[in-house]
């Protein structure tokens, strides 16, 4: 037996090639696209129905209507109550989930393999034939109105709304999925019915099945259940591609503040509109973000948390979407260090794009951070199904996941510097502060961002 040298860390071996399973495809006559993957780890089936047009498809005077309508899908269908639907899910050992993002609505169900047909029938039913009853509508809407009222006391929620509006103004990405008290109050049951008919249709939607069966068999099961799904006529016209419109080139303000008298902390957001998910610079941007603020040992976290002690944690991200998504830095700091924290954050953003570019060591660490844990994102049938749905949403090739690490490994220091200079533009960024303005207002001019503007996020 050879001795183990514990005086130094072991040298990691080469990464194994990542293999993503084959994706079988079929398009039904009604326009629904089917995708299936065989995943034999455990005997479960995961199905994900992706309907394009999330909160960005909200009617201009009814923000929150898509989310409200989607929230009614599992409140009963074909005369059955919400409790009866929940009982059906429980009887097949299922986990039903409804999500509304900026670009799509997702209906997901994971169940035991032997219940694939009942599971498909349930998803088909709640999507195509929800009850949409007055009592359910009033209860769900009242619950959301109460949540919105509570958000007025939540600094993070106020910051998200103010930041989105400052960046996007009236663009479809300028409002959050919950809508506002005014738009939800004005919404009616008939409007949810019209929106359901307009949005939930097979044409353009994608159904993904992943499970312990041959892919073609999964496609056959899906086709047998969803083949009769037909679009319903609606007088409401939705623009599913509204978010693809070009957002404003400049934010509404470079420095905005939301007043919270007596707040012990300031909630901060810094960023600007950046790029769509389909950008060819995606891998370089991911590496840039990992170095700047995407991991615990990132530059900005080591500065604001470890060195200065201003915050428990800070992170950055490129929230890339079908349309042009934002770059954002977000954190919460003590009121007394609001201005110094902003100054340090802006310095880090500026430096990585100019005087202090990424180093080889940072590049190597960033690559290891992303690549070593990459396969963990595809361990379960649910993870695989959601990943395939993302390929459909962003029109990425089937080979994308296998090519991800090789392409990431090709990102160079020069690539990181190039995208930092291209996509991190301080002149186009907005800084939003939610906090006790009177405590730091006198120091705001020191940031050199011009006069601050008082913001009142619409709740």
Tab-separated table of N, CA and C in Angstrom, residues 18 20-21 23 35 37 46 48 50 208 210 277 374-394 396-398 400-401:
chain	number	residue	atom	x	y	z
A	18	UNK	N	-19.268	14.530	-20.842
A	18	UNK	CA	-20.668	14.491	-20.414
A	18	UNK	C	-21.531	14.064	-21.592
A	20	UNK	N	-25.434	13.589	-22.859
A	20	UNK	CA	-26.859	13.829	-22.632
A	20	UNK	C	-27.637	12.837	-23.476
A	21	UNK	N	-28.695	12.230	-22.913
A	21	UNK	CA	-29.429	11.213	-23.669
A	21	UNK	C	-30.096	11.768	-24.926
A	23	UNK	N	-32.738	12.845	-27.601
A	23	UNK	CA	-34.069	13.437	-27.509
A	23	UNK	C	-34.870	13.019	-28.738
A	35	UNK	N	-41.381	16.008	-27.089
A	35	UNK	CA	-39.992	15.592	-26.937
A	35	UNK	C	-39.948	14.554	-25.822
A	37	UNK	N	-37.331	11.570	-23.621
A	37	UNK	CA	-36.000	11.077	-23.277
A	37	UNK	C	-36.166	9.867	-22.362
A	46	UNK	N	-41.493	12.087	-15.616
A	46	UNK	CA	-41.631	13.527	-15.417
A	46	UNK	C	-42.100	14.142	-16.724
A	48	UNK	N	-43.303	17.828	-18.588
A	48	UNK	CA	-43.266	19.281	-18.502
A	48	UNK	C	-43.925	19.857	-19.740
A	50	UNK	N	-44.595	23.192	-21.681
A	50	UNK	CA	-44.103	24.569	-21.792
A	50	UNK	C	-45.016	25.341	-22.740
A	208	UNK	N	-42.713	17.764	-22.848
A	208	UNK	CA	-41.520	16.938	-22.661
A	208	UNK	C	-41.851	15.807	-21.699
A	210	UNK	N	-39.956	12.484	-19.740
A	210	UNK	CA	-38.701	11.815	-19.408
A	210	UNK	C	-39.022	10.715	-18.415
A	277	UNK	N	-30.774	35.385	-24.226
A	277	UNK	CA	-30.187	34.077	-23.947
A	277	UNK	C	-29.480	33.492	-25.171
A	374	UNK	N	-21.433	20.353	-12.926
A	374	UNK	CA	-22.388	20.429	-14.029
A	374	UNK	C	-23.272	19.188	-14.154
A	375	UNK	N	-22.726	17.964	-14.102
A	375	UNK	CA	-23.592	16.783	-14.267
A	375	UNK	C	-24.678	16.651	-13.200
A	376	UNK	N	-24.483	17.274	-12.039
A	376	UNK	CA	-25.507	17.182	-10.981
A	376	UNK	C	-26.826	17.796	-11.409
A	377	UNK	N	-26.792	18.653	-12.407
A	377	UNK	CA	-28.020	19.290	-12.870
A	377	UNK	C	-28.900	18.398	-13.721
A	378	UNK	N	-28.458	17.147	-13.948
A	378	UNK	CA	-29.211	16.246	-14.823
A	378	UNK	C	-29.386	14.877	-14.181
A	379	UNK	N	-29.412	14.821	-12.862
A	379	UNK	CA	-29.490	13.541	-12.162
A	379	UNK	C	-30.889	12.936	-12.184
A	380	UNK	N	-31.915	13.745	-12.084
A	380	UNK	CA	-33.270	13.231	-11.968
A	380	UNK	C	-34.045	13.432	-13.269
A	381	UNK	N	-35.138	12.682	-13.387
A	381	UNK	CA	-35.999	12.819	-14.559
A	381	UNK	C	-36.565	14.234	-14.649
A	382	UNK	N	-36.896	14.813	-13.514
A	382	UNK	CA	-37.435	16.175	-13.502
A	382	UNK	C	-36.413	17.180	-14.015
A	383	UNK	N	-35.159	17.041	-13.584
A	383	UNK	CA	-34.120	17.948	-14.052
A	383	UNK	C	-33.918	17.820	-15.559
A	384	UNK	N	-33.927	16.603	-16.057
A	384	UNK	CA	-33.745	16.394	-17.488
A	384	UNK	C	-34.917	16.988	-18.262
A	385	UNK	N	-36.146	16.762	-17.782
A	385	UNK	CA	-37.330	17.271	-18.475
A	385	UNK	C	-37.324	18.792	-18.546
A	386	UNK	N	-36.991	19.431	-17.439
A	386	UNK	CA	-36.964	20.893	-17.433
A	386	UNK	C	-35.837	21.426	-18.329
A	387	UNK	N	-34.743	20.700	-18.391
A	387	UNK	CA	-33.641	21.124	-19.250
A	387	UNK	C	-34.033	21.054	-20.721
A	388	UNK	N	-34.699	19.974	-21.103
A	388	UNK	CA	-35.147	19.836	-22.483
A	388	UNK	C	-36.171	20.924	-22.824
A	389	UNK	N	-37.017	21.271	-21.853
A	389	UNK	CA	-37.980	22.351	-22.079
A	389	UNK	C	-37.275	23.682	-22.329
A	390	UNK	N	-36.151	23.913	-21.641
A	390	UNK	CA	-35.388	25.136	-21.868
A	390	UNK	C	-34.774	25.168	-23.266
A	391	UNK	N	-34.377	24.014	-23.772
A	391	UNK	CA	-33.897	23.956	-25.153
A	391	UNK	C	-34.987	24.426	-26.110
A	392	UNK	N	-36.210	23.982	-25.840
A	392	UNK	CA	-37.328	24.373	-26.699
A	392	UNK	C	-37.622	25.865	-26.591
A	393	UNK	N	-37.633	26.377	-25.366
A	393	UNK	CA	-37.966	27.785	-25.157
A	393	UNK	C	-36.986	28.700	-25.870
A	394	UNK	N	-35.689	28.379	-25.766
A	394	UNK	CA	-34.668	29.266	-26.325
A	394	UNK	C	-34.140	28.805	-27.679
A	396	UNK	N	-32.511	26.190	-28.675
A	396	UNK	CA	-31.125	25.730	-28.634
A	396	UNK	C	-31.040	24.330	-29.243
A	397	UNK	N	-29.888	23.949	-29.797
A	397	UNK	CA	-29.757	22.630	-30.429
A	397	UNK	C	-29.769	21.500	-29.411
A	398	UNK	N	-30.137	20.313	-29.871
A	398	UNK	CA	-30.179	19.152	-28.985
A	398	UNK	C	-28.806	18.834	-28.412
A	400	UNK	N	-26.717	20.891	-27.265
A	400	UNK	CA	-26.247	22.002	-26.437
A	400	UNK	C	-25.589	21.540	-25.138
A	401	UNK	N	-26.225	20.630	-24.418
A	401	UNK	CA	-25.701	20.242	-23.101
A	401	UNK	C	-24.383	19.480	-23.207
